[in-house]
């Protein structure tokens, strides 16, 4: 099957986020499918952007054909980013006949986070001489995420535009793929009850290409261990949604034997650093983000891992954060401070459930971890590693993705 994935922000191990099209594409190619990813030449999410001098700049990465469309660069979430988005969508529309003729897809998957590219996916499919299905892949529920997380009004012109595009996406699609297990509830609430729904979650790559932790990170952990500390680590983005403020509020309540390591970058990094200094939180260590290939090497330095999120009605449709599965693969127990309709940590039996937004509970859970033996912590961690390999290995998920593209049952 020829599968065409449209993802504005698609990256790879070579370029950085986002990774889902790359990991799925790599496994789909191994299973005998041909995969083409069409992406914007510039994205703020990537660690490095490709050299793109013209539209249809092709590059082969581990068997996947990447097609880069030249788009303007931007630095902030401002008008330039909107111009970047508009340029990408305009070129998809302009080149739809060429894309259909060149790549002859059997399925076109619109997967750009925002829902605007589904119309162009349908345009490409309609230009094909062969039968071609259109799939809308949901990462986050837009515009609902903006309304519930950032309290934007439903009357906001941008929100209205997104809502119109989302409704159109369900009408134009032959099926919907989502990383959220209960996103079909949202689709039905909007009145679209006859759209085939396929749950294909995020996963992990288990190909053994992990690199060791950066020397600076390993040295900082070694210093803490030399002081007899147990390492509780967070690795990910420094944003409001990840509830790092609750973790910092828990820091003074932690037992003496716990050292918190917060590793990553993001909009709240500077603010968090000021708080750590101002409140003299000596049991908190801040370190910079690490490249994807080094993530497992860093996670394995920890004794336990923290993941949290702010309470929001949005999570009634489930959560599918990548870091959950990266955490599980590391074989370390997880403190899970997320309230949602699904609970992967409980399903795997690999950690401790904590109420969201409760620093006291975080500190209590850390105390429980400290009191556990190494064997008990290892048993929890191994439960997670076994679970994620069985249900979230990209080699398994790619088969489900291909089935969805073909209109078959993914179970």
Short mmCIF file of C-alpha atoms in Angstrom, two decimals:
data_model
loop_
_atom_site.label_atom_id
_atom_site.label_comp_id
_atom_site.label_asym_id
_atom_site.label_seq_id
_atom_site.Cartn_x
_atom_site.Cartn_y
_atom_site.Cartn_z
CA UNK A 1 0.00 0.00 0.00
CA UNK A 2 1.17 3.54 -0.79
CA UNK A 3 0.61 5.69 2.28
CA UNK A 4 0.92 9.47 2.11
CA UNK A 5 1.18 11.27 5.47
CA UNK A 6 0.67 15.03 5.55
CA UNK A 7 2.22 16.42 8.72
CA UNK A 8 3.26 20.07 8.76
CA UNK A 9 5.71 19.52 11.65
CA UNK A 10 7.03 16.04 10.81
CA UNK A 11 10.59 15.36 11.87
CA UNK A 12 12.86 12.37 12.46
CA UNK A 13 15.75 11.23 14.61
CA UNK A 14 17.90 13.36 12.31
CA UNK A 15 15.91 16.58 12.74
CA UNK A 16 13.99 16.21 15.98
CA UNK A 17 10.27 16.52 16.75
CA UNK A 18 7.77 15.53 15.86
CA UNK A 19 8.53 11.83 15.73
CA UNK A 20 5.26 9.92 15.20
CA UNK A 21 5.29 10.00 11.35
CA UNK A 22 8.94 8.89 11.36
CA UNK A 23 8.55 5.94 13.71
CA UNK A 24 5.36 4.75 12.05
CA UNK A 25 6.81 5.29 8.59
CA UNK A 26 9.97 3.35 9.36
CA UNK A 27 8.02 0.32 10.58
CA UNK A 28 5.49 0.53 7.74
CA UNK A 29 8.35 0.41 5.23
CA UNK A 30 9.72 -2.70 6.94
CA UNK A 31 6.26 -4.26 6.57
CA UNK A 32 6.33 -3.69 2.82
CA UNK A 33 4.42 -0.42 2.46
CA UNK A 34 5.65 2.66 0.62
CA UNK A 35 5.53 5.78 2.81
CA UNK A 36 5.76 9.41 1.75
CA UNK A 37 5.69 12.22 4.31
CA UNK A 38 4.90 15.75 3.14
CA UNK A 39 6.02 18.41 5.61
CA UNK A 40 6.87 22.09 5.86
CA UNK A 41 10.50 22.97 5.31
CA UNK A 42 10.55 24.96 8.54
CA UNK A 43 9.11 24.01 11.93
CA UNK A 44 9.81 25.49 15.38
CA UNK A 45 9.57 22.01 16.89
CA UNK A 46 12.63 20.60 15.16
CA UNK A 47 16.10 20.68 16.64
CA UNK A 48 17.38 21.23 13.12
CA UNK A 49 15.52 22.03 9.90
CA UNK A 50 16.36 20.55 6.49
CA UNK A 51 17.97 22.58 3.72
CA UNK A 52 15.03 23.38 1.45
CA UNK A 53 15.66 25.53 -1.60
CA UNK A 54 12.47 24.70 -3.49
CA UNK A 55 9.15 22.92 -3.17
CA UNK A 56 9.26 19.14 -3.62
CA UNK A 57 12.72 18.86 -2.11
CA UNK A 58 12.89 15.09 -1.60
CA UNK A 59 14.97 13.34 1.02
CA UNK A 60 15.08 9.66 1.95
CA UNK A 61 15.38 8.90 5.66
CA UNK A 62 15.48 5.21 6.66
CA UNK A 63 13.30 4.16 3.75
CA UNK A 64 10.77 7.00 4.10
CA UNK A 65 10.44 9.54 1.30
CA UNK A 66 10.21 13.02 2.82
CA UNK A 67 8.87 15.79 0.59
CA UNK A 68 9.70 19.23 1.97
CA UNK A 69 7.63 22.24 0.96
CA UNK A 70 9.45 25.56 1.24
CA UNK A 71 7.84 27.71 3.95
CA UNK A 72 8.91 30.92 5.71
CA UNK A 73 10.79 30.71 9.00
CA UNK A 74 9.45 32.11 12.27
CA UNK A 75 10.63 32.38 15.85
CA UNK A 76 7.54 32.97 17.97
CA UNK A 77 3.87 32.04 18.00
CA UNK A 78 2.91 35.13 16.01
CA UNK A 79 1.87 36.25 12.54
CA UNK A 80 4.95 34.67 10.95
CA UNK A 81 3.88 31.25 12.19
CA UNK A 82 0.44 31.79 10.63
CA UNK A 83 2.13 32.75 7.37
CA UNK A 84 4.16 29.55 7.56
CA UNK A 85 0.97 27.53 8.01
CA UNK A 86 -0.83 29.38 5.22
CA UNK A 87 2.06 28.81 2.81
CA UNK A 88 2.06 25.07 3.51
CA UNK A 89 -1.69 24.73 3.01
CA UNK A 90 -1.62 26.86 -0.14
CA UNK A 91 1.06 24.66 -1.68
CA UNK A 92 -0.82 21.47 -0.81
CA UNK A 93 -3.78 22.88 -2.71
CA UNK A 94 -1.68 24.14 -5.62
CA UNK A 95 0.24 20.91 -6.06
CA UNK A 96 -2.57 18.42 -5.33
CA UNK A 97 -2.63 17.01 -8.91
CA UNK A 98 1.17 16.71 -8.95
CA UNK A 99 1.23 15.00 -5.55
CA UNK A 100 -1.46 12.52 -6.62
CA UNK A 101 0.32 11.72 -9.89
CA UNK A 102 3.80 11.46 -8.38
CA UNK A 103 3.05 9.34 -5.33
CA UNK A 104 -0.19 7.53 -6.28
CA UNK A 105 -1.38 7.07 -2.68
CA UNK A 106 -3.89 4.43 -1.62
CA UNK A 107 -4.42 6.39 1.60
CA UNK A 108 -3.78 10.02 2.55
CA UNK A 109 -3.47 10.71 6.28
CA UNK A 110 -3.92 14.34 7.37
CA UNK A 111 -1.91 14.56 10.59
CA UNK A 112 -0.79 18.16 11.13
CA UNK A 113 -2.21 18.78 14.66
CA UNK A 114 -4.54 21.44 13.27
CA UNK A 115 -7.53 20.27 11.12
CA UNK A 116 -7.03 22.58 8.13
CA UNK A 117 -5.08 20.07 6.04
CA UNK A 118 -7.93 17.53 5.75
CA UNK A 119 -9.55 19.48 2.92
CA UNK A 120 -6.28 19.35 0.99
CA UNK A 121 -5.91 15.64 1.74
CA UNK A 122 -9.34 15.09 0.17
CA UNK A 123 -8.31 17.23 -2.81
CA UNK A 124 -5.24 15.03 -3.36
CA UNK A 125 -7.31 11.85 -3.05
CA UNK A 126 -9.85 13.18 -5.57
CA UNK A 127 -7.01 13.79 -8.04
CA UNK A 128 -5.88 10.16 -7.85
CA UNK A 129 -6.70 7.78 -10.70
CA UNK A 130 -6.85 4.90 -8.21
CA UNK A 131 -9.23 4.56 -5.20
CA UNK A 132 -7.77 6.51 -2.27
CA UNK A 133 -8.99 6.79 1.34
CA UNK A 134 -8.65 9.93 3.46
CA UNK A 135 -7.88 9.60 7.17
CA UNK A 136 -7.92 12.46 9.68
CA UNK A 137 -5.45 11.78 12.49
CA UNK A 138 -6.22 13.53 15.78
CA UNK A 139 -3.32 14.36 18.10
CA UNK A 140 -5.05 17.02 20.20
CA UNK A 141 -8.69 18.04 19.98
CA UNK A 142 -8.66 21.43 18.26
CA UNK A 143 -10.25 23.85 18.96
CA UNK A 144 -11.50 22.21 22.19
CA UNK A 145 -7.97 22.10 23.65
CA UNK A 146 -7.54 25.85 23.18
CA UNK A 147 -10.94 26.54 24.73
CA UNK A 148 -10.49 24.34 27.81
CA UNK A 149 -6.75 24.74 28.44
CA UNK A 150 -6.31 28.41 27.51
CA UNK A 151 -9.89 29.63 28.08
CA UNK A 152 -10.34 31.11 24.62
CA UNK A 153 -13.90 32.09 23.77
CA UNK A 154 -15.93 29.99 21.34
CA UNK A 155 -16.72 33.31 19.64
CA UNK A 156 -13.05 34.03 18.97
CA UNK A 157 -12.64 34.22 15.15
CA UNK A 158 -9.72 31.77 15.20
CA UNK A 159 -11.70 29.30 17.33
CA UNK A 160 -14.68 29.60 14.98
CA UNK A 161 -12.39 28.95 12.04
CA UNK A 162 -10.91 25.87 13.71
CA UNK A 163 -14.35 24.55 14.62
CA UNK A 164 -15.53 24.93 11.04
CA UNK A 165 -12.41 23.11 9.84
CA UNK A 166 -12.86 20.31 12.39
CA UNK A 167 -16.48 19.75 11.36
CA UNK A 168 -15.42 19.73 7.73
CA UNK A 169 -12.67 17.22 8.53
CA UNK A 170 -15.18 14.68 9.81
CA UNK A 171 -17.38 15.15 6.75
CA UNK A 172 -14.49 14.77 4.30
CA UNK A 173 -12.76 11.80 5.97
CA UNK A 174 -13.27 8.12 5.36
CA UNK A 175 -12.09 7.46 8.92
CA UNK A 176 -10.51 9.06 11.97
CA UNK A 177 -7.34 7.85 13.72
CA UNK A 178 -6.58 9.16 17.20
CA UNK A 179 -3.96 8.75 19.91
CA UNK A 180 -6.75 9.46 22.43
CA UNK A 181 -8.69 6.30 23.32
CA UNK A 182 -12.02 8.05 23.79
CA UNK A 183 -11.87 10.78 21.14
CA UNK A 184 -14.84 9.08 19.46
CA UNK A 185 -17.00 10.45 22.29
CA UNK A 186 -16.08 13.98 21.22
CA UNK A 187 -16.81 13.20 17.58
CA UNK A 188 -20.24 11.85 18.51
CA UNK A 189 -20.96 14.89 20.68
CA UNK A 190 -20.46 17.04 17.59
CA UNK A 191 -23.08 14.96 15.79
CA UNK A 192 -20.82 12.80 13.62
CA UNK A 193 -21.85 9.29 14.62
CA UNK A 194 -21.09 7.38 11.43
CA UNK A 195 -17.36 8.18 11.00
CA UNK A 196 -15.21 5.03 11.45
CA UNK A 197 -12.89 5.51 14.45
CA UNK A 198 -9.49 3.87 14.97
CA UNK A 199 -7.55 4.15 18.21
CA UNK A 200 -3.83 3.94 17.39
CA UNK A 201 -1.87 5.25 20.40
CA UNK A 202 1.63 6.62 20.66
CA UNK A 203 4.42 4.16 21.26
CA UNK A 204 8.12 3.48 21.61
CA UNK A 205 10.92 2.38 19.31
CA UNK A 206 12.67 -0.71 20.66
CA UNK A 207 15.39 -1.02 18.04
CA UNK A 208 18.30 -0.70 20.48
CA UNK A 209 19.70 2.59 19.13
CA UNK A 210 19.66 4.35 22.50
CA UNK A 211 22.74 6.37 23.44
CA UNK A 212 24.20 7.02 26.86
CA UNK A 213 23.19 10.05 28.90
CA UNK A 214 25.19 13.26 28.33
CA UNK A 215 28.24 13.46 30.59
CA UNK A 216 26.91 16.55 32.38
CA UNK A 217 23.65 14.77 33.27
CA UNK A 218 25.39 11.59 34.40
CA UNK A 219 27.83 13.59 36.57
CA UNK A 220 25.02 15.54 38.25
CA UNK A 221 23.18 12.32 39.10
CA UNK A 222 26.42 10.73 40.37
CA UNK A 223 26.98 13.67 42.73
CA UNK A 224 23.47 13.27 44.13
CA UNK A 225 23.94 9.53 44.59
CA UNK A 226 27.24 10.13 46.39
CA UNK A 227 25.17 12.09 48.93
CA UNK A 228 22.87 9.10 49.36
CA UNK A 229 19.99 10.58 47.36
CA UNK A 230 17.17 8.73 45.60
CA UNK A 231 16.56 10.30 42.18
CA UNK A 232 13.00 11.32 41.24
CA UNK A 233 13.14 12.64 37.67
CA UNK A 234 10.92 14.59 35.27
CA UNK A 235 11.99 14.69 31.63
CA UNK A 236 9.91 16.68 29.15
CA UNK A 237 8.62 20.14 28.29
CA UNK A 238 8.53 22.96 30.82
CA UNK A 239 4.97 24.10 30.22
CA UNK A 240 1.94 24.84 32.38
CA UNK A 241 0.08 21.74 31.24
CA UNK A 242 2.74 19.44 32.73
CA UNK A 243 2.07 20.59 36.30
CA UNK A 244 5.68 21.26 37.24
CA UNK A 245 4.49 23.94 39.65
CA UNK A 246 2.85 21.19 41.72
CA UNK A 247 6.10 19.23 41.73
CA UNK A 248 8.02 22.30 42.91
CA UNK A 249 5.42 22.97 45.62
CA UNK A 250 6.03 19.40 46.79
CA UNK A 251 9.82 19.87 46.95
CA UNK A 252 9.96 21.36 50.50
CA UNK A 253 7.67 18.54 51.67
CA UNK A 254 9.89 15.79 50.31
CA UNK A 255 11.88 13.51 52.63
CA UNK A 256 15.58 14.38 52.86
CA UNK A 257 16.61 11.37 50.77
CA UNK A 258 14.87 12.57 47.57
CA UNK A 259 16.57 14.70 44.90
CA UNK A 260 14.34 16.05 42.12
CA UNK A 261 15.81 16.27 38.63
CA UNK A 262 13.84 18.38 36.12
CA UNK A 263 15.27 17.94 32.63
CA UNK A 264 14.05 19.78 29.54
CA UNK A 265 13.32 23.18 28.08
CA UNK A 266 10.22 25.25 27.47
CA UNK A 267 8.41 28.53 28.13
CA UNK A 268 8.43 28.10 31.94
CA UNK A 269 12.08 27.10 32.32
CA UNK A 270 13.33 30.57 33.32
CA UNK A 271 10.45 31.10 35.75
CA UNK A 272 11.06 27.72 37.38
CA UNK A 273 14.80 28.44 37.70
CA UNK A 274 14.01 31.73 39.48
CA UNK A 275 11.66 29.95 41.88
CA UNK A 276 14.27 27.30 42.71
CA UNK A 277 16.83 30.01 43.45
CA UNK A 278 14.45 32.32 45.31
CA UNK A 279 13.15 29.56 47.60
CA UNK A 280 16.56 27.90 47.92
CA UNK A 281 15.22 24.50 46.85
CA UNK A 282 18.45 22.58 47.21
CA UNK A 283 16.75 19.28 46.49
CA UNK A 284 15.89 20.43 42.95
CA UNK A 285 18.33 20.13 40.04
CA UNK A 286 17.52 21.71 36.65
CA UNK A 287 19.19 20.44 33.48
CA UNK A 288 18.78 21.12 29.76
CA UNK A 289 16.84 18.95 27.32
CA UNK A 290 18.58 15.98 25.72
CA UNK A 291 18.32 14.66 22.14
CA UNK A 292 15.79 11.89 21.56
CA UNK A 293 18.41 9.11 21.16
CA UNK A 294 19.74 9.91 24.65
CA UNK A 295 16.38 9.96 26.43
CA UNK A 296 16.46 6.33 27.56
CA UNK A 297 20.03 6.70 28.77
CA UNK A 298 18.95 9.61 30.96
CA UNK A 299 15.74 8.01 32.26
CA UNK A 300 17.62 4.92 33.37
CA UNK A 301 19.71 7.10 35.71
CA UNK A 302 16.59 7.71 37.83
CA UNK A 303 15.07 5.65 40.63
CA UNK A 304 11.57 6.84 39.73
CA UNK A 305 9.88 9.19 37.27
CA UNK A 306 7.18 11.86 37.61
CA UNK A 307 4.46 12.77 35.16
CA UNK A 308 1.71 15.24 35.98
CA UNK A 309 -0.97 17.35 34.35
CA UNK A 310 -3.39 20.05 35.35
CA UNK A 311 -6.99 19.02 35.86
CA UNK A 312 -9.09 19.65 32.78
CA UNK A 313 -12.37 18.27 31.41
CA UNK A 314 -10.41 17.72 28.20
CA UNK A 315 -8.95 14.51 29.63
CA UNK A 316 -12.35 12.86 29.67
CA UNK A 317 -11.34 11.75 26.18
CA UNK A 318 -8.12 10.20 27.46
CA UNK A 319 -4.42 11.03 27.36
CA UNK A 320 -1.64 9.70 25.17
CA UNK A 321 1.49 11.66 26.11
CA UNK A 322 4.63 10.26 24.51
CA UNK A 323 6.59 10.52 27.73
CA UNK A 324 4.35 7.92 29.43
CA UNK A 325 5.63 5.23 27.08
CA UNK A 326 9.22 6.47 27.12
CA UNK A 327 9.05 6.30 30.91
CA UNK A 328 7.70 2.75 30.84
CA UNK A 329 10.40 1.57 28.46
CA UNK A 330 13.09 2.76 30.89
CA UNK A 331 11.97 0.21 33.46
CA UNK A 332 11.53 2.76 36.23
CA UNK A 333 8.43 3.17 38.45
CA UNK A 334 6.22 6.16 37.71
CA UNK A 335 4.46 8.69 39.92
CA UNK A 336 1.36 9.47 37.86
CA UNK A 337 -0.46 12.69 38.81
CA UNK A 338 -2.98 12.82 35.96
CA UNK A 339 -6.77 12.54 36.10
CA UNK A 340 -8.13 11.13 32.86
CA UNK A 341 -10.56 8.56 31.47
CA UNK A 342 -7.66 6.16 30.90
CA UNK A 343 -4.72 5.36 33.16
CA UNK A 344 -1.87 3.57 31.39
CA UNK A 345 0.21 3.38 34.58
CA UNK A 346 -2.56 1.57 36.44
CA UNK A 347 -3.16 -0.72 33.45
CA UNK A 348 0.52 -1.64 33.43
CA UNK A 349 0.84 -1.82 37.22
CA UNK A 350 4.05 0.20 37.03
CA UNK A 351 3.71 3.01 39.53
CA UNK A 352 1.72 5.05 42.02
CA UNK A 353 -1.44 6.98 41.15
CA UNK A 354 -1.59 10.48 42.65
CA UNK A 355 -4.42 13.01 42.58
CA UNK A 356 -3.70 15.81 40.12
CA UNK A 357 -2.64 19.20 41.53
CA UNK A 358 -1.84 17.81 45.00
CA UNK A 359 1.74 18.58 46.17
CA UNK A 360 1.14 16.82 49.48
CA UNK A 361 0.27 13.58 47.68
CA UNK A 362 3.33 13.90 45.47
CA UNK A 363 5.54 14.17 48.56
CA UNK A 364 3.77 11.22 50.19
CA UNK A 365 4.25 9.09 47.08
CA UNK A 366 7.94 10.05 47.00
CA UNK A 367 8.20 8.92 50.63
CA UNK A 368 6.62 5.58 49.66
CA UNK A 369 9.19 5.13 46.90
CA UNK A 370 12.02 5.89 49.29
CA UNK A 371 10.74 3.22 51.67
CA UNK A 372 10.57 0.58 48.93
CA UNK A 373 13.43 -1.84 48.41
CA UNK A 374 15.33 -1.74 45.13
CA UNK A 375 13.70 -5.06 44.25
CA UNK A 376 10.20 -3.63 44.76
CA UNK A 377 10.97 -0.61 42.58
CA UNK A 378 12.52 -2.86 39.95
CA UNK A 379 9.38 -5.03 39.90
CA UNK A 380 7.16 -2.02 39.21
CA UNK A 381 9.53 -0.80 36.51
CA UNK A 382 9.63 -4.18 34.82
CA UNK A 383 5.82 -4.27 34.71
CA UNK A 384 5.89 -1.06 32.70
CA UNK A 385 8.62 -2.25 30.35
CA UNK A 386 6.76 -5.52 29.67
CA UNK A 387 3.47 -3.67 29.08
CA UNK A 388 4.86 -1.09 26.69
CA UNK A 389 6.70 -3.69 24.63
CA UNK A 390 3.53 -5.74 24.29
CA UNK A 391 1.06 -2.96 23.48
CA UNK A 392 3.02 0.12 22.39
CA UNK A 393 5.94 -1.08 20.30
CA UNK A 394 5.82 0.79 16.99
CA UNK A 395 6.23 -2.52 15.20
CA UNK A 396 2.85 -3.56 16.61
CA UNK A 397 1.20 -0.15 16.22
CA UNK A 398 2.30 0.21 12.58
CA UNK A 399 0.18 -2.81 11.70
CA UNK A 400 -2.81 -1.14 13.35
CA UNK A 401 -2.08 2.10 11.49
CA UNK A 402 -1.93 0.25 8.15
CA UNK A 403 -5.20 -1.52 8.95
CA UNK A 404 -6.87 1.83 9.62
CA UNK A 405 -5.55 3.18 6.32
CA UNK A 406 -7.05 0.17 4.56
CA UNK A 407 -10.37 0.51 6.40
CA UNK A 408 -9.88 -2.72 8.37
CA UNK A 409 -10.42 -3.44 12.07
CA UNK A 410 -7.33 -2.41 14.08
CA UNK A 411 -7.99 -4.76 17.01
#
